Amino acid sequence: MKHLLSSHDLSLDDIVGILDVADHMAEINSRSLPKVPALRGKTIASVFFEDSTRTRLSFETAAKRLSADVMTFMASSSSLNKGESLRDTIETLSAMGVDAMVIRHKSSGVPLTMTQWTDAAVINAGDGWHQHPTQGLLDAYTVTREFGTKDSLAGRSIAIVGDIKHSRVARSNIDIFRRLGAHVIVVAPPALLPKNIESWGVEVRANIDDVVGQVDALYMLRMQLERMDSSIVPKLPEYCALYSLTPERAVRMGSGAILMHPGPINRGVELIVDPADVPGSRILKQVTNGVNVRMAVLFTLLGSGATTVLQQGAES
Ligand code: CP
């Protein structure tokens, strides 16, 4: 595997293997000096054309904890603003000697196109509505480790609630959760479901009240207002009445059930409850796990494959 463009690039063995390597990374991150020399000499560029807090910073943290050099490309202060093309930008970064590029772009397919312009490994950090594979991996890591089921989600049910249609997170997560054996339920109004939802292998429900007390994990999606037809936005109060997690609904979550959200949260839209008041909230744990899993992805794509290097300290 040279690139990670989509969850569909990964076999089930690849998924389980990355989650296993993430366990090693979690151990490293628990040390007083959370750094190993595994990627010393490698250079990783974060190339974000769309805003990000979690994904960009966790990839950069992951790279540094593996002792790689990090190059941060800021689209807003780059020569794109002087008319330089995307292709010339990628070829320029590549010519500086980059081993991997972590890219986010508002258009689906840009990471795939980039693979024609660079010899570096390309990692998709979110492209349009298409895919966000490392979010799917970190969420699978969070659920499997929460329930102690390691390589499987068989017998577990996960409800993904909200804007499925515009969500790259839903596309990656549904694929990975299902291949690990979970029963996935999507909960959304028809306007926020993709047309071909019946081919996704999920159960469809029209109301959060149908599922809130019945599932092992309640995964609330962000309402992606920036990707929506403006006619949906005035209907938000109606949407909230049927699909938002309120304090009353949160207390009906099953005992041991967990609450997840990829962030950033629209408070008062998909979450009307403060996640800090929900004992099963794992939203910040997802962020912590994001560093473990992105270290695992970088190590899998760029490392020697020898996990013995993960036992060493950075000065070794
Ligand atoms: N979940 C996620 O992709 O968050 P950011 O947009 O902050 O990276």
mmCIF file of N, CA, C and O in Angstrom, residues 181-262:
data_model
loop_
_atom_site.group_PDB
_atom_site.id
_atom_site.type_symbol
_atom_site.label_atom_id
_atom_site.label_comp_id
_atom_site.label_asym_id
_atom_site.label_seq_id
_atom_site.Cartn_x
_atom_site.Cartn_y
_atom_site.Cartn_z
ATOM 1 N N GLY A 181 -17.859 -5.922 11.217
ATOM 2 C CA GLY A 181 -18.979 -6.763 11.658
ATOM 3 C C GLY A 181 -20.099 -6.040 12.369
ATOM 4 O O GLY A 181 -21.053 -6.686 12.826
ATOM 5 N N ALA A 182 -20.020 -4.706 12.478
ATOM 6 C CA ALA A 182 -21.074 -3.971 13.194
ATOM 7 C C ALA A 182 -22.360 -3.903 12.364
ATOM 8 O O ALA A 182 -22.330 -3.925 11.133
ATOM 9 N N HIS A 183 -23.485 -3.811 13.083
ATOM 10 C CA HIS A 183 -24.764 -3.474 12.451
ATOM 11 C C HIS A 183 -24.861 -1.945 12.466
ATOM 12 O O HIS A 183 -24.824 -1.335 13.541
ATOM 13 N N VAL A 184 -24.933 -1.340 11.287
ATOM 14 C CA VAL A 184 -24.924 0.128 11.206
ATOM 15 C C VAL A 184 -26.316 0.618 10.823
ATOM 16 O O VAL A 184 -26.922 0.138 9.857
ATOM 17 N N ILE A 185 -26.798 1.572 11.614
ATOM 18 C CA ILE A 185 -28.106 2.192 11.367
ATOM 19 C C ILE A 185 -27.844 3.653 11.021
ATOM 20 O O ILE A 185 -27.067 4.313 11.724
ATOM 21 N N VAL A 186 -28.454 4.141 9.949
ATOM 22 C CA VAL A 186 -28.344 5.578 9.677
ATOM 23 C C VAL A 186 -29.693 6.226 9.980
ATOM 24 O O VAL A 186 -30.751 5.651 9.696
ATOM 25 N N VAL A 187 -29.625 7.400 10.574
ATOM 26 C CA VAL A 187 -30.829 8.102 11.018
ATOM 27 C C VAL A 187 -30.774 9.518 10.432
ATOM 28 O O VAL A 187 -29.910 10.314 10.817
ATOM 29 N N ALA A 188 -31.663 9.797 9.507
ATOM 30 C CA ALA A 188 -31.629 11.101 8.831
ATOM 31 C C ALA A 188 -32.932 11.328 8.095
ATOM 32 O O ALA A 188 -33.601 10.368 7.696
ATOM 33 N N PRO A 189 -33.278 12.596 7.860
ATOM 34 C CA PRO A 189 -34.433 12.866 6.992
ATOM 35 C C PRO A 189 -34.064 12.530 5.550
ATOM 36 O O PRO A 189 -32.877 12.544 5.191
ATOM 37 N N PRO A 190 -35.061 12.242 4.704
ATOM 38 C CA PRO A 190 -34.762 11.860 3.313
ATOM 39 C C PRO A 190 -33.851 12.870 2.604
ATOM 40 O O PRO A 190 -32.984 12.468 1.823
ATOM 41 N N ALA A 191 -33.998 14.158 2.896
ATOM 42 C CA ALA A 191 -33.186 15.166 2.196
ATOM 43 C C ALA A 191 -31.706 15.057 2.542
ATOM 44 O O ALA A 191 -30.859 15.578 1.812
ATOM 45 N N LEU A 192 -31.386 14.377 3.638
ATOM 46 C CA LEU A 192 -29.979 14.257 4.046
ATOM 47 C C LEU A 192 -29.462 12.827 3.917
ATOM 48 O O LEU A 192 -28.468 12.454 4.543
ATOM 49 N N LEU A 193 -30.176 12.036 3.108
ATOM 50 C CA LEU A 193 -29.703 10.681 2.793
ATOM 51 C C LEU A 193 -29.265 10.641 1.326
ATOM 52 O O LEU A 193 -29.930 11.235 0.473
ATOM 53 N N PRO A 194 -28.179 9.925 1.012
ATOM 54 C CA PRO A 194 -27.832 9.775 -0.406
ATOM 55 C C PRO A 194 -28.889 8.943 -1.122
ATOM 56 O O PRO A 194 -29.545 8.105 -0.504
ATOM 57 N N LYS A 195 -29.018 9.173 -2.430
ATOM 58 C CA LYS A 195 -30.086 8.500 -3.202
ATOM 59 C C LYS A 195 -29.961 6.982 -3.179
ATOM 60 O O LYS A 195 -30.953 6.273 -3.196
ATOM 61 N N ASN A 196 -28.703 6.486 -3.153
ATOM 62 C CA ASN A 196 -28.500 5.034 -3.250
ATOM 63 C C ASN A 196 -28.266 4.387 -1.888
ATOM 64 O O ASN A 196 -27.570 3.378 -1.790
ATOM 65 N N ILE A 197 -28.853 4.957 -0.829
ATOM 66 C CA ILE A 197 -28.549 4.475 0.527
ATOM 67 C C ILE A 197 -28.852 2.982 0.687
ATOM 68 O O ILE A 197 -28.164 2.295 1.450
ATOM 69 N N GLU A 198 -29.839 2.458 -0.046
ATOM 70 C CA GLU A 198 -30.184 1.034 0.122
ATOM 71 C C GLU A 198 -29.033 0.121 -0.286
ATOM 72 O O GLU A 198 -28.954 -1.021 0.165
ATOM 73 N N SER A 199 -28.093 0.643 -1.091
ATOM 74 C CA SER A 199 -26.962 -0.210 -1.514
ATOM 75 C C SER A 199 -25.793 -0.141 -0.525
ATOM 76 O O SER A 199 -24.757 -0.755 -0.738
ATOM 77 N N TRP A 200 -25.943 0.615 0.567
ATOM 78 C CA TRP A 200 -24.835 0.781 1.512
ATOM 79 C C TRP A 200 -24.799 -0.315 2.594
ATOM 80 O O TRP A 200 -23.899 -0.332 3.424
ATOM 81 N N GLY A 201 -25.820 -1.167 2.634
ATOM 82 C CA GLY A 201 -25.815 -2.254 3.627
ATOM 83 C C GLY A 201 -26.114 -1.790 5.038
ATOM 84 O O GLY A 201 -25.630 -2.392 6.009
ATOM 85 N N VAL A 202 -26.913 -0.718 5.144
ATOM 86 C CA VAL A 202 -27.254 -0.180 6.462
ATOM 87 C C VAL A 202 -28.768 -0.219 6.649
ATOM 88 O O VAL A 202 -29.524 -0.279 5.676
ATOM 89 N N GLU A 203 -29.186 -0.178 7.923
ATOM 90 C CA GLU A 203 -30.616 -0.012 8.218
ATOM 91 C C GLU A 203 -30.896 1.491 8.256
ATOM 92 O O GLU A 203 -30.053 2.261 8.741
ATOM 93 N N VAL A 204 -32.048 1.904 7.765
ATOM 94 C CA VAL A 204 -32.381 3.335 7.757
ATOM 95 C C VAL A 204 -33.529 3.571 8.726
ATOM 96 O O VAL A 204 -34.557 2.885 8.673
ATOM 97 N N ARG A 205 -33.367 4.529 9.629
ATOM 98 C CA ARG A 205 -34.451 4.940 10.540
ATOM 99 C C ARG A 205 -34.646 6.440 10.392
ATOM 100 O O ARG A 205 -33.705 7.162 10.074
ATOM 101 N N ALA A 206 -35.864 6.879 10.691
ATOM 102 C CA ALA A 206 -36.205 8.278 10.426
ATOM 103 C C ALA A 206 -36.248 9.135 11.686
ATOM 104 O O ALA A 206 -36.636 10.296 11.615
ATOM 105 N N ASN A 207 -35.856 8.582 12.841
ATOM 106 C CA ASN A 207 -36.041 9.341 14.074
ATOM 107 C C ASN A 207 -35.033 8.876 15.116
ATOM 108 O O ASN A 207 -34.885 7.668 15.337
ATOM 109 N N ILE A 208 -34.347 9.806 15.759
ATOM 110 C CA ILE A 208 -33.338 9.436 16.754
ATOM 111 C C ILE A 208 -33.977 8.706 17.948
ATOM 112 O O ILE A 208 -33.352 7.839 18.565
ATOM 113 N N ASP A 209 -35.253 9.019 18.239
ATOM 114 C CA ASP A 209 -35.913 8.369 19.378
ATOM 115 C C ASP A 209 -36.049 6.857 19.175
ATOM 116 O O ASP A 209 -36.132 6.104 20.130
ATOM 117 N N ASP A 210 -36.067 6.413 17.902
ATOM 118 C CA ASP A 210 -36.163 4.972 17.611
ATOM 119 C C ASP A 210 -34.915 4.214 18.032
ATOM 120 O O ASP A 210 -34.959 3.000 18.184
ATOM 121 N N VAL A 211 -33.764 4.905 18.113
ATOM 122 C CA VAL A 211 -32.499 4.175 18.281
ATOM 123 C C VAL A 211 -31.739 4.534 19.551
ATOM 124 O O VAL A 211 -30.876 3.776 19.985
ATOM 125 N N VAL A 212 -32.074 5.670 20.162
ATOM 126 C CA VAL A 212 -31.177 6.215 21.194
ATOM 127 C C VAL A 212 -30.946 5.253 22.365
ATOM 128 O O VAL A 212 -29.843 5.180 22.900
ATOM 129 N N GLY A 213 -31.973 4.488 22.727
ATOM 130 C CA GLY A 213 -31.809 3.571 23.865
ATOM 131 C C GLY A 213 -31.381 2.171 23.455
ATOM 132 O O GLY A 213 -31.282 1.281 24.305
ATOM 133 N N GLN A 214 -31.152 1.969 22.157
ATOM 134 C CA GLN A 214 -30.963 0.591 21.665
ATOM 135 C C GLN A 214 -29.580 0.287 21.134
ATOM 136 O O GLN A 214 -29.274 -0.872 20.877
ATOM 137 N N VAL A 215 -28.748 1.304 20.923
ATOM 138 C CA VAL A 215 -27.475 1.048 20.235
ATOM 139 C C VAL A 215 -26.292 1.127 21.199
ATOM 140 O O VAL A 215 -26.374 1.745 22.269
ATOM 141 N N ASP A 216 -25.189 0.491 20.798
ATOM 142 C CA ASP A 216 -23.967 0.537 21.611
ATOM 143 C C ASP A 216 -23.220 1.849 21.430
ATOM 144 O O ASP A 216 -22.510 2.293 22.323
ATOM 145 N N ALA A 217 -23.354 2.431 20.241
ATOM 146 C CA ALA A 217 -22.675 3.714 19.988
ATOM 147 C C ALA A 217 -23.610 4.616 19.191
ATOM 148 O O ALA A 217 -24.232 4.185 18.211
ATOM 149 N N LEU A 218 -23.702 5.850 19.655
ATOM 150 C CA LEU A 218 -24.505 6.870 18.975
ATOM 151 C C LEU A 218 -23.509 7.857 18.377
ATOM 152 O O LEU A 218 -22.770 8.528 19.113
ATOM 153 N N TYR A 219 -23.449 7.892 17.047
ATOM 154 C CA TYR A 219 -22.440 8.701 16.355
ATOM 155 C C TYR A 219 -23.147 9.880 15.704
ATOM 156 O O TYR A 219 -23.850 9.732 14.697
ATOM 157 N N MET A 220 -23.013 11.052 16.297
ATOM 158 C CA MET A 220 -23.684 12.248 15.790
ATOM 159 C C MET A 220 -22.783 12.930 14.757
ATOM 160 O O MET A 220 -21.594 13.153 15.011
ATOM 161 N N LEU A 221 -23.339 13.241 13.608
ATOM 162 C CA LEU A 221 -22.570 13.926 12.560
ATOM 163 C C LEU A 221 -22.789 15.428 12.634
ATOM 164 O O LEU A 221 -23.866 15.890 13.029
ATOM 165 N N ARG A 222 -21.791 16.157 12.183
ATOM 166 C CA ARG A 222 -21.948 17.603 12.054
ATOM 167 C C ARG A 222 -22.889 17.917 10.886
ATOM 168 O O ARG A 222 -22.809 17.280 9.835
ATOM 169 N N MET A 223 -23.782 18.878 11.095
ATOM 170 C CA MET A 223 -24.583 19.390 9.976
ATOM 171 C C MET A 223 -23.632 20.221 9.110
ATOM 172 O O MET A 223 -23.125 21.254 9.566
ATOM 173 N N GLN A 224 -23.381 19.758 7.907
ATOM 174 C CA GLN A 224 -22.378 20.417 7.057
ATOM 175 C C GLN A 224 -23.018 21.522 6.250
ATOM 176 O O GLN A 224 -23.266 21.396 5.053
ATOM 177 N N LEU A 225 -23.302 22.614 6.965
ATOM 178 C CA LEU A 225 -24.089 23.696 6.372
ATOM 179 C C LEU A 225 -23.403 24.258 5.131
ATOM 180 O O LEU A 225 -24.055 24.685 4.187
ATOM 181 N N GLU A 226 -22.054 24.223 5.127
ATOM 182 C CA GLU A 226 -21.322 24.782 3.982
ATOM 183 C C GLU A 226 -21.488 23.938 2.715
ATOM 184 O O GLU A 226 -21.169 24.391 1.622
ATOM 185 N N ARG A 227 -21.935 22.663 2.864
ATOM 186 C CA ARG A 227 -22.090 21.810 1.677
ATOM 187 C C ARG A 227 -23.551 21.659 1.271
ATOM 188 O O ARG A 227 -23.875 20.863 0.403
ATOM 189 N N MET A 228 -24.449 22.404 1.937
ATOM 190 C CA MET A 228 -25.880 22.156 1.729
ATOM 191 C C MET A 228 -26.544 23.129 0.795
ATOM 192 O O MET A 228 -26.161 24.283 0.721
ATOM 193 N N ASP A 229 -27.582 22.633 0.167
ATOM 194 C CA ASP A 229 -28.523 23.457 -0.564
ATOM 195 C C ASP A 229 -29.139 24.422 0.472
ATOM 196 O O ASP A 229 -29.555 23.998 1.550
ATOM 197 N N SER A 230 -29.179 25.703 0.176
ATOM 198 C CA SER A 230 -29.630 26.688 1.165
ATOM 199 C C SER A 230 -31.087 26.464 1.594
ATOM 200 O O SER A 230 -31.519 26.964 2.621
ATOM 201 N N SER A 231 -31.859 25.668 0.832
ATOM 202 C CA SER A 231 -33.264 25.450 1.207
ATOM 203 C C SER A 231 -33.371 24.594 2.473
ATOM 204 O O SER A 231 -34.405 24.573 3.133
ATOM 205 N N ILE A 232 -32.312 23.852 2.823
ATOM 206 C CA ILE A 232 -32.383 22.985 4.006
ATOM 207 C C ILE A 232 -32.216 23.795 5.287
ATOM 208 O O ILE A 232 -32.810 23.495 6.317
ATOM 209 N N VAL A 233 -31.418 24.856 5.221
ATOM 210 C CA VAL A 233 -31.041 25.582 6.433
ATOM 211 C C VAL A 233 -32.243 26.165 7.198
ATOM 212 O O VAL A 233 -32.315 26.014 8.419
ATOM 213 N N PRO A 234 -33.259 26.766 6.507
ATOM 214 C CA PRO A 234 -34.399 27.295 7.280
ATOM 215 C C PRO A 234 -35.175 26.210 8.021
ATOM 216 O O PRO A 234 -35.953 26.506 8.924
ATOM 217 N N LYS A 235 -34.960 24.948 7.640
ATOM 218 C CA LYS A 235 -35.709 23.862 8.283
ATOM 219 C C LYS A 235 -34.978 23.317 9.505
ATOM 220 O O LYS A 235 -35.353 22.267 10.043
ATOM 221 N N LEU A 236 -33.925 24.009 9.964
ATOM 222 C CA LEU A 236 -33.121 23.485 11.077
ATOM 223 C C LEU A 236 -33.922 23.237 12.355
ATOM 224 O O LEU A 236 -33.717 22.206 13.012
ATOM 225 N N PRO A 237 -34.853 24.139 12.763
ATOM 226 C CA PRO A 237 -35.602 23.857 13.998
ATOM 227 C C PRO A 237 -36.389 22.546 13.905
ATOM 228 O O PRO A 237 -36.407 21.756 14.854
ATOM 229 N N GLU A 238 -36.974 22.283 12.724
ATOM 230 C CA GLU A 238 -37.685 21.019 12.509
ATOM 231 C C GLU A 238 -36.728 19.847 12.637
ATOM 232 O O GLU A 238 -37.042 18.820 13.223
ATOM 233 N N TYR A 239 -35.544 20.006 12.045
ATOM 234 C CA TYR A 239 -34.524 18.958 12.082
ATOM 235 C C TYR A 239 -34.139 18.654 13.532
ATOM 236 O O TYR A 239 -34.095 17.493 13.949
ATOM 237 N N CYS A 240 -33.902 19.718 14.297
ATOM 238 C CA CYS A 240 -33.439 19.530 15.682
ATOM 239 C C CYS A 240 -34.476 18.759 16.502
ATOM 240 O O CYS A 240 -34.126 17.935 17.356
ATOM 241 N N ALA A 241 -35.753 19.013 16.232
ATOM 242 C CA ALA A 241 -36.806 18.346 17.004
ATOM 243 C C ALA A 241 -36.749 16.837 16.834
ATOM 244 O O ALA A 241 -37.070 16.084 17.752
ATOM 245 N N LEU A 242 -36.327 16.378 15.681
ATOM 246 C CA LEU A 242 -36.333 14.929 15.402
ATOM 247 C C LEU A 242 -34.970 14.259 15.496
ATOM 248 O O LEU A 242 -34.887 13.047 15.680
ATOM 249 N N TYR A 243 -33.884 15.039 15.345
ATOM 250 C CA TYR A 243 -32.564 14.401 15.172
ATOM 251 C C TYR A 243 -31.489 14.863 16.140
ATOM 252 O O TYR A 243 -30.430 14.234 16.210
ATOM 253 N N SER A 244 -31.673 15.941 16.880
ATOM 254 C CA SER A 244 -30.604 16.422 17.764
ATOM 255 C C SER A 244 -30.559 15.599 19.038
ATOM 256 O O SER A 244 -31.586 15.081 19.496
ATOM 257 N N LEU A 245 -29.374 15.514 19.631
ATOM 258 C CA LEU A 245 -29.265 14.871 20.943
ATOM 259 C C LEU A 245 -29.507 15.935 22.009
ATOM 260 O O LEU A 245 -28.736 16.897 22.136
ATOM 261 N N THR A 246 -30.602 15.772 22.736
ATOM 262 C CA THR A 246 -30.983 16.688 23.814
ATOM 263 C C THR A 246 -30.605 16.033 25.147
ATOM 264 O O THR A 246 -30.348 14.822 25.202
ATOM 265 N N PRO A 247 -30.627 16.791 26.253
ATOM 266 C CA PRO A 247 -30.356 16.168 27.564
ATOM 267 C C PRO A 247 -31.342 15.031 27.854
ATOM 268 O O PRO A 247 -30.951 13.995 28.388
ATOM 269 N N GLU A 248 -32.616 15.197 27.452
ATOM 270 C CA GLU A 248 -33.627 14.160 27.716
ATOM 271 C C GLU A 248 -33.293 12.886 26.938
ATOM 272 O O GLU A 248 -33.424 11.777 27.468
ATOM 273 N N ARG A 249 -32.875 13.045 25.701
ATOM 274 C CA ARG A 249 -32.519 11.856 24.906
ATOM 275 C C ARG A 249 -31.229 11.226 25.444
ATOM 276 O O ARG A 249 -31.095 9.997 25.450
ATOM 277 N N ALA A 250 -30.284 12.051 25.865
ATOM 278 C CA ALA A 250 -28.996 11.507 26.337
ATOM 279 C C ALA A 250 -29.197 10.577 27.533
ATOM 280 O O ALA A 250 -28.502 9.560 27.640
ATOM 281 N N VAL A 251 -30.140 10.909 28.423
ATOM 282 C CA VAL A 251 -30.333 10.032 29.592
ATOM 283 C C VAL A 251 -30.980 8.702 29.193
ATOM 284 O O VAL A 251 -30.932 7.741 29.960
ATOM 285 N N ARG A 252 -31.527 8.651 27.996
ATOM 286 C CA ARG A 252 -32.123 7.384 27.523
ATOM 287 C C ARG A 252 -31.114 6.488 26.809
ATOM 288 O O ARG A 252 -31.463 5.386 26.378
ATOM 289 N N MET A 253 -29.866 6.950 26.670
ATOM 290 C CA MET A 253 -28.847 6.076 26.051
ATOM 291 C C MET A 253 -28.658 4.847 26.933
ATOM 292 O O MET A 253 -28.743 4.934 28.163
ATOM 293 N N GLY A 254 -28.384 3.705 26.296
ATOM 294 C CA GLY A 254 -28.215 2.468 27.042
ATOM 295 C C GLY A 254 -27.038 2.551 28.008
ATOM 296 O O GLY A 254 -26.088 3.296 27.766
ATOM 297 N N SER A 255 -27.096 1.750 29.085
ATOM 298 C CA SER A 255 -25.968 1.777 30.022
ATOM 299 C C SER A 255 -24.774 1.153 29.299
ATOM 300 O O SER A 255 -24.890 0.112 28.648
ATOM 301 N N GLY A 256 -23.647 1.829 29.336
ATOM 302 C CA GLY A 256 -22.465 1.355 28.597
ATOM 303 C C GLY A 256 -22.405 1.867 27.170
ATOM 304 O O GLY A 256 -21.404 1.666 26.481
ATOM 305 N N ALA A 257 -23.466 2.520 26.699
ATOM 306 C CA ALA A 257 -23.426 3.055 25.332
ATOM 307 C C ALA A 257 -22.542 4.304 25.286
ATOM 308 O O ALA A 257 -22.437 5.032 26.281
ATOM 309 N N ILE A 258 -21.928 4.520 24.135
ATOM 310 C CA ILE A 258 -21.035 5.678 24.023
ATOM 311 C C ILE A 258 -21.552 6.676 22.989
ATOM 312 O O ILE A 258 -22.267 6.315 22.049
ATOM 313 N N LEU A 259 -21.165 7.941 23.209
ATOM 314 C CA LEU A 259 -21.506 9.037 22.305
ATOM 315 C C LEU A 259 -20.242 9.454 21.556
ATOM 316 O O LEU A 259 -19.192 9.671 22.177
ATOM 317 N N MET A 260 -20.355 9.559 20.238
ATOM 318 C CA MET A 260 -19.211 9.977 19.420
ATOM 319 C C MET A 260 -19.623 11.100 18.478
ATOM 320 O O MET A 260 -20.800 11.250 18.138
ATOM 321 N N HIS A 261 -18.632 11.869 18.043
ATOM 322 C CA HIS A 261 -18.832 12.960 17.080
ATOM 323 C C HIS A 261 -17.459 13.242 16.484
ATOM 324 O O HIS A 261 -16.476 13.298 17.216
ATOM 325 N N PRO A 262 -17.364 13.424 15.157
ATOM 326 C CA PRO A 262 -16.027 13.637 14.576
ATOM 327 C C PRO A 262 -15.463 15.016 14.858
ATOM 328 O O PRO A 262 -14.257 15.235 14.693
#
